[in-house]
DNA sequence: CCACCCATGTAACTAGTTACATGATTTC
DNA sequence: GAAATCATGTAACTAGTTACATGGGTGG
């Protein structure tokens, strides 16, 4: 279970409300770890119960707004978790299943969907490239920025690979017979 | 929900028992779509209820062994589903969270885990390469084989990319400061 | 006769998604 | 004063995982 640790990291970076975290999980962090606001609120409540974070009303904030900060126990937990091993992500793309269905049943007209995917991958790559030139184009990056850049580079590499692969697939799908 | 369609495809390729499907989902198909035997049995029961597949006792098989075949309604469903759009797979690797935690808290000694990952990626690539030379080294592949090869190539590309990325990450982690 | 593989399932749990619900504040 | 955004949550559901359970057949 990694969501609590994703939240801890995000809160170490900057104490925030559930709402703010939800927005961050739709943007920067969301590029490699997605979560909805419902999940986030539920998890924050659990984490508070465990003494990993504490919340307080925000001066000058809206009614009901609560800001969460990481407690020492939360930092300890994050450090402990970061040192544990984890399994590499699984490849799990429905498009592969569709390709295999096409192979089993005969041509099903998948080219259109591959075109759509190609577009999506290009858009995502463009978004990543924009972040790259905005945040990581300085000649000497501090360690912290280098690590965050590494995460982005994993995304860039993935999208670039998928673009090439999708083009290969389109050529095969359109080549007709054998 | 894609598991039923993965099972339909697998059963179109070859009528099988739940046990045989479970083994296939640990090998070839499992490389891009994993499922446990519990999930498979549950799903087969549902699919039979919907009239997509039918089961019968196997002559000369063990007691209780049932073989599933795809019914016309199941083929129709598979064809219908294959033509629908789907979202690209999500990047969701715990290692990225750990990198970000390291960036937020300071060096946590992740290099060891990256070494381990590097090994795993190399092993997986080797396994893929073995399948490649066993099944797809003929000069002219029929359409069906070309499509199945495409799926494998997506896996090969992913592992190769990750190997390069992990080496980059190790260099950064070991470079010490900025 | 013991261990391993074949072959089936149930039950309980965890993580994630979708739908619903409410109310305050800011902006046009 | 209406619409958009801020800000919080509950409830029901789906998919996937882990633990448990049973029994027949085969090979050493």
Tab-separated table of C-alpha atoms (C1' of nucleotides) in Angstrom:
chain	number	residue	atom	x	y	z
A	1	UNK	CA	0.000	0.000	0.000
A	2	UNK	CA	1.769	3.118	-1.201
A	3	UNK	CA	-0.765	5.907	-1.190
A	4	UNK	CA	-0.127	6.896	2.444
A	5	UNK	CA	3.588	7.128	1.669
A	6	UNK	CA	2.940	9.171	-1.439
A	7	UNK	CA	0.893	11.529	0.742
A	8	UNK	CA	3.579	11.655	3.426
A	9	UNK	CA	6.157	12.621	0.818
A	10	UNK	CA	3.896	15.267	-0.594
A	11	UNK	CA	3.228	16.670	2.883
A	12	UNK	CA	6.940	16.671	3.765
A	13	UNK	CA	7.466	18.767	0.657
A	14	UNK	CA	4.708	21.118	1.749
A	15	UNK	CA	1.997	20.923	4.434
A	16	UNK	CA	-1.373	21.059	2.694
A	17	UNK	CA	-5.091	20.458	2.888
A	18	UNK	CA	-6.763	17.395	1.374
A	19	UNK	CA	-8.043	19.538	-1.428
A	20	UNK	CA	-4.598	20.838	-2.313
A	21	UNK	CA	-3.197	17.310	-2.249
A	22	UNK	CA	-5.985	16.158	-4.553
A	23	UNK	CA	-5.047	18.864	-7.045
A	24	UNK	CA	-1.382	17.911	-6.866
A	25	UNK	CA	-2.324	14.289	-7.487
A	26	UNK	CA	-4.027	15.443	-10.662
A	27	UNK	CA	-0.897	17.249	-11.850
A	28	UNK	CA	2.784	16.737	-11.082
A	29	UNK	CA	2.584	13.713	-8.780
A	30	UNK	CA	-0.394	12.429	-10.754
A	31	UNK	CA	1.914	11.766	-13.708
A	32	UNK	CA	3.253	8.738	-11.892
A	33	UNK	CA	0.802	8.148	-9.030
A	34	UNK	CA	-2.869	8.916	-9.394
A	35	UNK	CA	-5.447	9.254	-6.597
A	36	UNK	CA	-8.929	10.714	-6.298
A	37	UNK	CA	-9.996	13.144	-3.569
A	38	UNK	CA	-12.138	10.423	-1.963
A	39	UNK	CA	-9.131	8.155	-1.564
A	40	UNK	CA	-7.036	11.008	-0.238
A	41	UNK	CA	-9.492	12.119	2.455
A	42	UNK	CA	-10.010	8.535	3.587
A	43	UNK	CA	-6.272	7.926	3.783
A	44	UNK	CA	-5.549	11.191	5.610
A	45	UNK	CA	-8.059	10.197	8.281
A	46	UNK	CA	-6.311	6.834	8.706
A	47	UNK	CA	-2.903	8.472	8.851
A	48	UNK	CA	-4.060	10.919	11.474
A	49	UNK	CA	-5.420	7.993	13.491
A	50	UNK	CA	-1.985	6.370	13.371
A	51	UNK	CA	-0.244	9.521	14.499
A	52	UNK	CA	1.673	10.043	11.252
A	53	UNK	CA	0.148	13.427	10.531
A	54	UNK	CA	-1.730	16.122	12.459
A	55	UNK	CA	-4.290	18.568	11.159
A	56	UNK	CA	-5.303	22.067	12.216
A	57	UNK	CA	-7.702	24.721	10.985
A	58	UNK	CA	-6.111	27.250	8.682
A	59	UNK	CA	-6.073	30.896	9.870
A	60	UNK	CA	-7.752	32.940	7.199
A	61	UNK	CA	-8.788	29.822	5.308
A	62	UNK	CA	-12.299	28.786	4.424
A	63	UNK	CA	-14.616	27.212	6.938
A	64	UNK	CA	-13.726	23.565	7.408
A	65	UNK	CA	-10.331	23.800	5.736
A	66	UNK	CA	-7.701	21.736	7.505
A	67	UNK	CA	-3.983	21.692	6.915
A	68	UNK	CA	-1.982	18.521	7.485
A	69	UNK	CA	1.617	18.361	8.697
A	70	UNK	CA	3.840	15.290	9.009
A	71	UNK	CA	4.700	14.268	12.579
A	72	UNK	CA	8.043	12.672	13.545
A	73	UNK	CA	6.369	9.232	13.522
A	74	UNK	CA	5.292	9.913	9.935
A	75	UNK	CA	8.832	10.784	8.897
A	76	UNK	CA	10.133	7.641	10.554
A	77	UNK	CA	7.526	5.568	8.763
A	78	UNK	CA	8.382	7.143	5.408
A	79	UNK	CA	12.082	6.475	5.937
A	80	UNK	CA	11.370	2.885	6.962
A	81	UNK	CA	9.126	2.286	3.941
A	82	UNK	CA	11.518	3.869	1.464
A	83	UNK	CA	14.156	1.296	2.395
A	84	UNK	CA	11.905	-1.708	1.673
A	85	UNK	CA	11.972	-3.554	-1.632
A	86	UNK	CA	9.132	-3.325	-4.154
A	87	UNK	CA	8.090	-5.106	-7.313
A	88	UNK	CA	8.633	-3.498	-10.716
A	89	UNK	CA	5.445	-2.144	-12.223
A	90	UNK	CA	3.324	-4.515	-14.188
A	91	UNK	CA	2.756	-4.083	-17.897
A	92	UNK	CA	-0.991	-4.064	-18.213
A	93	UNK	CA	-2.359	-2.398	-21.268
A	94	UNK	CA	-5.771	-3.344	-22.637
A	95	UNK	CA	-4.489	-2.575	-26.104
A	96	UNK	CA	-2.302	-5.670	-25.918
A	97	UNK	CA	-5.357	-7.778	-25.200
A	98	UNK	CA	-7.113	-6.233	-28.179
A	99	UNK	CA	-4.136	-7.029	-30.391
A	100	UNK	CA	-4.251	-10.609	-29.228
A	101	UNK	CA	-8.018	-10.762	-29.832
A	102	UNK	CA	-7.400	-9.440	-33.351
A	103	UNK	CA	-4.792	-12.150	-33.887
A	104	UNK	CA	-7.248	-14.813	-32.692
A	105	UNK	CA	-10.410	-13.647	-34.491
A	106	UNK	CA	-9.000	-11.964	-37.590
A	107	UNK	CA	-8.832	-8.249	-38.493
A	108	UNK	CA	-11.027	-6.164	-36.187
A	109	UNK	CA	-10.084	-2.686	-37.396
A	110	UNK	CA	-7.795	-1.613	-34.575
A	111	UNK	CA	-5.873	0.961	-36.627
A	112	UNK	CA	-8.168	3.816	-35.635
A	113	UNK	CA	-7.627	3.159	-31.940
A	114	UNK	CA	-3.865	2.999	-32.474
A	115	UNK	CA	-4.019	6.410	-34.173
A	116	UNK	CA	-5.867	7.779	-31.188
A	117	UNK	CA	-3.288	6.307	-28.822
A	118	UNK	CA	-0.453	7.767	-30.884
A	119	UNK	CA	-1.992	11.185	-30.405
A	120	UNK	CA	-2.374	10.718	-26.663
A	121	UNK	CA	1.251	9.617	-26.288
A	122	UNK	CA	2.437	12.627	-28.268
A	123	UNK	CA	0.406	14.971	-26.092
A	124	UNK	CA	1.780	13.463	-22.940
A	125	UNK	CA	5.344	13.646	-24.228
A	126	UNK	CA	4.839	17.300	-25.085
A	127	UNK	CA	3.556	18.004	-21.572
A	128	UNK	CA	6.596	16.240	-20.075
A	129	UNK	CA	8.959	18.169	-22.357
A	130	UNK	CA	7.378	21.411	-21.217
A	131	UNK	CA	8.020	20.520	-17.574
A	132	UNK	CA	11.552	19.503	-18.502
A	133	UNK	CA	12.477	22.844	-20.025
A	134	UNK	CA	10.659	24.768	-17.309
A	135	UNK	CA	12.172	22.978	-14.302
A	136	UNK	CA	15.271	21.083	-15.345
A	137	UNK	CA	17.148	23.025	-18.011
A	138	UNK	CA	19.686	24.635	-15.662
A	139	UNK	CA	23.307	23.496	-16.221
A	140	UNK	CA	23.846	22.275	-12.647
A	141	UNK	CA	20.881	20.838	-10.779
A	142	UNK	CA	21.015	20.192	-7.035
A	143	UNK	CA	20.662	16.559	-5.981
A	144	UNK	CA	16.995	16.932	-5.115
A	145	UNK	CA	16.167	18.321	-8.563
A	146	UNK	CA	18.250	15.606	-10.228
A	147	UNK	CA	16.115	12.961	-8.554
A	148	UNK	CA	12.851	14.617	-9.511
A	149	UNK	CA	14.222	14.934	-13.036
A	150	UNK	CA	14.905	11.183	-13.062
A	151	UNK	CA	11.221	10.507	-12.446
A	152	UNK	CA	10.283	12.758	-15.335
A	153	UNK	CA	12.861	11.080	-17.571
A	154	UNK	CA	11.245	7.717	-16.912
A	155	UNK	CA	7.975	9.167	-18.207
A	156	UNK	CA	9.638	10.741	-21.245
A	157	UNK	CA	11.358	7.506	-22.122
A	158	UNK	CA	8.154	5.545	-21.781
A	159	UNK	CA	6.165	7.867	-24.042
A	160	UNK	CA	8.926	8.012	-26.646
A	161	UNK	CA	9.093	4.241	-26.690
A	162	UNK	CA	5.354	3.908	-27.019
A	163	UNK	CA	5.255	6.367	-29.926
A	164	UNK	CA	7.787	4.308	-31.859
A	165	UNK	CA	6.037	1.072	-30.971
A	166	UNK	CA	2.614	2.390	-31.976
A	167	UNK	CA	3.982	3.479	-35.354
A	168	UNK	CA	5.424	0.004	-35.828
A	169	UNK	CA	2.058	-1.507	-34.909
A	170	UNK	CA	0.190	0.747	-37.342
A	171	UNK	CA	2.505	-0.276	-40.163
A	172	UNK	CA	1.874	-3.943	-39.362
A	173	UNK	CA	-1.886	-3.540	-39.053
A	174	UNK	CA	-2.060	-1.738	-42.411
A	175	UNK	CA	0.270	-4.056	-44.283
A	176	UNK	CA	-2.728	-6.356	-44.789
A	177	UNK	CA	-1.849	-10.044	-45.114
A	178	UNK	CA	1.460	-11.687	-44.278
B	1	UNK	CA	-13.145	-4.792	-16.941
B	2	UNK	CA	-10.864	-6.753	-19.227
B	3	UNK	CA	-10.245	-10.092	-17.583
B	4	UNK	CA	-13.298	-11.778	-19.146
B	5	UNK	CA	-12.114	-10.631	-22.561
B	6	UNK	CA	-8.618	-11.832	-21.914
B	7	UNK	CA	-10.118	-15.213	-21.019
B	8	UNK	CA	-12.359	-15.226	-24.104
B	9	UNK	CA	-9.331	-14.588	-26.304
B	10	UNK	CA	-7.384	-17.312	-24.604
B	11	UNK	CA	-10.282	-19.747	-25.013
B	12	UNK	CA	-10.753	-18.832	-28.686
B	13	UNK	CA	-7.100	-19.714	-29.163
B	14	UNK	CA	-7.651	-23.018	-27.384
B	15	UNK	CA	-10.517	-24.427	-25.291
B	16	UNK	CA	-9.170	-25.113	-21.810
B	17	UNK	CA	-9.923	-25.791	-18.167
B	18	UNK	CA	-9.623	-23.116	-15.498
B	19	UNK	CA	-6.427	-24.689	-14.304
B	20	UNK	CA	-4.843	-24.571	-17.756
B	21	UNK	CA	-5.876	-20.935	-18.138
B	22	UNK	CA	-4.341	-20.124	-14.756
B	23	UNK	CA	-1.056	-21.639	-15.902
B	24	UNK	CA	-1.156	-19.671	-19.139
B	25	UNK	CA	-1.806	-16.487	-17.153
B	26	UNK	CA	1.396	-17.211	-15.273
B	27	UNK	CA	3.395	-17.566	-18.487
B	28	UNK	CA	2.862	-16.131	-21.973
B	29	UNK	CA	-0.290	-14.086	-21.378
B	30	UNK	CA	0.875	-13.319	-17.870
B	31	UNK	CA	3.692	-11.194	-19.294
B	32	UNK	CA	1.152	-8.501	-20.108
B	33	UNK	CA	-1.975	-9.506	-18.194
B	34	UNK	CA	-1.754	-11.252	-14.859
B	35	UNK	CA	-4.542	-13.116	-13.040
B	36	UNK	CA	-4.713	-15.622	-10.183
B	37	UNK	CA	-6.607	-18.887	-10.355
B	38	UNK	CA	-9.210	-17.547	-7.909
B	39	UNK	CA	-10.022	-14.664	-10.199
B	40	UNK	CA	-10.156	-16.952	-13.203
B	41	UNK	CA	-12.583	-19.471	-11.692
B	42	UNK	CA	-14.842	-16.679	-10.470
B	43	UNK	CA	-14.841	-14.999	-13.855
B	44	UNK	CA	-15.451	-18.233	-15.768
B	45	UNK	CA	-18.554	-18.849	-13.637
B	46	UNK	CA	-19.849	-15.375	-14.484
B	47	UNK	CA	-19.128	-15.821	-18.159
B	48	UNK	CA	-20.939	-19.113	-18.230
B	49	UNK	CA	-23.895	-17.424	-16.544
B	50	UNK	CA	-23.947	-14.842	-19.322
B	51	UNK	CA	-23.851	-17.477	-22.026
B	52	UNK	CA	-20.434	-16.460	-23.356
B	53	UNK	CA	-18.830	-19.839	-22.679
B	54	UNK	CA	-19.979	-23.396	-21.998
B	55	UNK	CA	-18.241	-26.076	-19.986
B	56	UNK	CA	-18.224	-29.851	-20.151
B	57	UNK	CA	-16.470	-32.688	-18.356
B	58	UNK	CA	-13.319	-33.870	-20.091
B	59	UNK	CA	-13.269	-37.505	-21.293
B	60	UNK	CA	-10.259	-39.153	-19.743
B	61	UNK	CA	-9.579	-36.077	-17.606
B	62	UNK	CA	-9.411	-36.002	-13.845
B	63	UNK	CA	-12.521	-35.981	-11.722
B	64	UNK	CA	-14.054	-32.513	-11.677
B	65	UNK	CA	-12.058	-31.213	-14.626
B	66	UNK	CA	-14.136	-29.027	-16.916
B	67	UNK	CA	-13.209	-27.648	-20.309
B	68	UNK	CA	-14.561	-24.297	-21.455
B	69	UNK	CA	-15.393	-23.364	-25.044
B	70	UNK	CA	-16.451	-19.962	-26.392
B	71	UNK	CA	-20.054	-19.726	-27.599
B	72	UNK	CA	-21.138	-17.499	-30.511
B	73	UNK	CA	-22.388	-14.887	-28.007
B	74	UNK	CA	-18.901	-14.864	-26.494
B	75	UNK	CA	-17.268	-14.272	-29.871
B	76	UNK	CA	-19.687	-11.433	-30.562
B	77	UNK	CA	-18.913	-9.890	-27.214
B	78	UNK	CA	-15.175	-10.151	-27.812
B	79	UNK	CA	-15.502	-8.516	-31.220
B	80	UNK	CA	-17.668	-5.743	-29.783
B	81	UNK	CA	-15.251	-5.092	-26.934
B	82	UNK	CA	-12.163	-5.110	-29.144
B	83	UNK	CA	-13.588	-2.183	-31.113
B	84	UNK	CA	-14.076	0.020	-28.047
B	85	UNK	CA	-11.527	2.636	-26.976
B	86	UNK	CA	-9.368	2.212	-23.880
B	87	UNK	CA	-7.053	4.356	-21.828
B	88	UNK	CA	-3.277	3.975	-22.121
B	89	UNK	CA	-1.749	2.162	-19.186
B	90	UNK	CA	-0.857	4.184	-16.161
B	91	UNK	CA	2.727	4.602	-15.039
B	92	UNK	CA	2.644	3.511	-11.448
B	93	UNK	CA	5.916	2.377	-10.018
B	94	UNK	CA	6.571	2.514	-6.289
B	95	UNK	CA	10.221	3.157	-7.034
B	96	UNK	CA	9.294	6.618	-8.313
B	97	UNK	CA	7.636	7.379	-4.979
B	98	UNK	CA	10.750	6.215	-3.186
B	99	UNK	CA	12.902	8.478	-5.351
B	100	UNK	CA	10.666	11.384	-4.501
B	101	UNK	CA	10.810	10.500	-0.804
B	102	UNK	CA	14.603	10.433	-1.063
B	103	UNK	CA	14.526	13.867	-2.686
B	104	UNK	CA	12.322	15.194	0.125
B	105	UNK	CA	14.066	13.611	3.130
B	106	UNK	CA	17.658	13.357	1.938
B	107	UNK	CA	19.702	10.276	0.936
B	108	UNK	CA	17.955	7.067	2.019
B	109	UNK	CA	20.272	4.531	0.391
B	110	UNK	CA	18.178	3.515	-2.579
B	111	UNK	CA	21.116	2.336	-4.696
B	112	UNK	CA	20.849	-1.244	-3.475
B	113	UNK	CA	17.213	-1.463	-4.521
B	114	UNK	CA	18.051	-0.014	-7.929
B	115	UNK	CA	20.702	-2.699	-8.373
B	116	UNK	CA	18.132	-5.344	-7.579
B	117	UNK	CA	15.695	-3.821	-10.050
B	118	UNK	CA	18.381	-3.700	-12.738
B	119	UNK	CA	18.845	-7.420	-12.298
B	120	UNK	CA	15.129	-8.125	-12.525
B	121	UNK	CA	14.798	-6.091	-15.725
B	122	UNK	CA	17.733	-7.907	-17.259
B	123	UNK	CA	16.218	-11.268	-16.402
B	124	UNK	CA	12.895	-10.317	-17.891
B	125	UNK	CA	14.532	-9.022	-21.046
B	126	UNK	CA	16.441	-12.272	-21.381
B	127	UNK	CA	13.208	-14.257	-21.054
B	128	UNK	CA	11.571	-12.107	-23.738
B	129	UNK	CA	14.557	-12.496	-26.043
B	130	UNK	CA	14.339	-16.265	-25.650
B	131	UNK	CA	10.687	-16.234	-26.720
B	132	UNK	CA	11.604	-13.944	-29.593
B	133	UNK	CA	14.190	-16.277	-31.061
B	134	UNK	CA	12.035	-19.348	-30.390
B	135	UNK	CA	8.798	-18.049	-31.915
B	136	UNK	CA	9.500	-15.076	-34.113
B	137	UNK	CA	12.810	-15.540	-35.904
B	138	UNK	CA	11.352	-16.848	-39.190
B	139	UNK	CA	11.910	-14.524	-42.182
B	140	UNK	CA	8.195	-14.207	-43.054
B	141	UNK	CA	5.675	-14.340	-40.240
B	142	UNK	CA	1.952	-14.691	-40.884
B	143	UNK	CA	-0.230	-11.785	-39.785
B	144	UNK	CA	-1.282	-13.511	-36.592
B	145	UNK	CA	2.319	-14.109	-35.520
B	146	UNK	CA	3.251	-10.545	-36.446
B	147	UNK	CA	0.611	-9.238	-34.025
B	148	UNK	CA	1.720	-11.514	-31.223
B	149	UNK	CA	5.291	-10.421	-31.936
B	150	UNK	CA	4.194	-6.791	-31.556
B	151	UNK	CA	3.024	-7.492	-28.019
B	152	UNK	CA	6.367	-9.055	-27.186
B	153	UNK	CA	8.215	-6.118	-28.732
B	154	UNK	CA	6.340	-3.740	-26.418
B	155	UNK	CA	7.710	-5.745	-23.502
B	156	UNK	CA	11.239	-5.832	-24.902
B	157	UNK	CA	11.222	-2.097	-25.484
B	158	UNK	CA	9.963	-1.424	-21.997
B	159	UNK	CA	12.619	-3.550	-20.316
B	160	UNK	CA	15.419	-2.118	-22.454
B	161	UNK	CA	14.260	1.382	-21.596
B	162	UNK	CA	14.122	0.590	-17.922
B	163	UNK	CA	17.612	-0.901	-17.937
B	164	UNK	CA	19.055	2.301	-19.397
B	165	UNK	CA	17.007	4.449	-17.043
B	166	UNK	CA	18.032	2.450	-13.972
B	167	UNK	CA	21.704	2.802	-14.912
B	168	UNK	CA	21.201	6.543	-15.238
B	169	UNK	CA	19.512	6.603	-11.834
B	170	UNK	CA	22.336	4.623	-10.223
B	171	UNK	CA	24.898	7.042	-11.599
B	172	UNK	CA	22.932	9.963	-10.152
B	173	UNK	CA	22.389	8.333	-6.781
B	174	UNK	CA	26.097	7.547	-6.467
B	175	UNK	CA	27.380	10.900	-7.670
B	176	UNK	CA	26.833	12.185	-4.137
B	177	UNK	CA	26.031	15.923	-3.935
B	178	UNK	CA	25.095	18.217	-6.788
C	1	DC	C1'	3.624	-43.928	1.655
C	2	DC	C1'	5.071	-39.328	0.889
C	3	DA	C1'	5.608	-35.440	-1.850
C	4	DC	C1'	4.252	-33.110	-5.674
C	5	DC	C1'	1.229	-31.685	-9.235
C	6	DC	C1'	-3.536	-31.494	-11.009
C	7	DA	C1'	-7.911	-29.345	-10.241
C	8	DT	C1'	-11.408	-27.127	-8.011
C	9	DG	C1'	-13.297	-23.685	-5.200
C	10	DT	C1'	-14.854	-20.263	-0.723
C	11	DA	C1'	-14.107	-16.319	2.312
C	12	DA	C1'	-12.266	-12.263	3.898
C	13	DC	C1'	-9.851	-8.366	2.902
C	14	DT	C1'	-7.653	-4.169	0.435
C	15	DA	C1'	-7.397	-0.776	-3.028
C	16	DG	C1'	-9.505	1.886	-6.233
C	17	DT	C1'	-13.674	3.833	-8.790
C	18	DT	C1'	-18.151	6.042	-9.371
C	19	DA	C1'	-22.054	8.268	-7.744
C	20	DC	C1'	-23.991	11.197	-4.513
C	21	DA	C1'	-24.180	15.063	-1.212
C	22	DT	C1'	-23.413	19.541	1.069
C	23	DG	C1'	-22.155	24.179	1.846
C	24	DA	C1'	-18.962	28.398	1.696
C	25	DT	C1'	-16.548	31.859	-1.103
C	26	DT	C1'	-15.140	34.213	-5.028
C	27	DT	C1'	-15.827	36.097	-9.722
C	28	DC	C1'	-18.470	37.821	-13.414
D	1	DG	C1'	-27.701	36.589	-8.458
D	2	DA	C1'	-25.613	32.787	-11.050
D	3	DA	C1'	-21.722	30.083	-12.048
D	4	DA	C1'	-17.350	28.445	-10.928
D	5	DT	C1'	-14.181	26.993	-7.625
D	6	DC	C1'	-12.916	25.757	-2.902
D	7	DA	C1'	-13.496	22.251	0.473
D	8	DT	C1'	-15.276	18.517	2.759
D	9	DG	C1'	-17.057	14.031	3.027
D	10	DT	C1'	-20.380	9.189	2.714
D	11	DA	C1'	-21.927	5.032	0.332
D	12	DA	C1'	-21.955	1.490	-2.819
D	13	DC	C1'	-19.542	-1.029	-5.942
D	14	DT	C1'	-15.676	-3.508	-8.704
D	15	DA	C1'	-11.310	-5.574	-9.188
D	16	DG	C1'	-7.645	-7.793	-7.292
D	17	DT	C1'	-5.058	-10.168	-3.383
D	18	DT	C1'	-4.281	-13.424	0.361
D	19	DA	C1'	-5.489	-17.103	3.141
D	20	DC	C1'	-7.839	-21.227	3.587
D	21	DA	C1'	-9.770	-25.698	2.110
D	22	DT	C1'	-10.381	-30.127	-0.258
D	23	DG	C1'	-9.412	-34.179	-2.761
D	24	DG	C1'	-7.621	-37.222	-6.719
D	25	DG	C1'	-3.563	-38.995	-9.381
D	26	DT	C1'	1.414	-39.737	-10.366
D	27	DG	C1'	6.313	-40.649	-9.473
D	28	DG	C1'	9.917	-41.794	-6.613
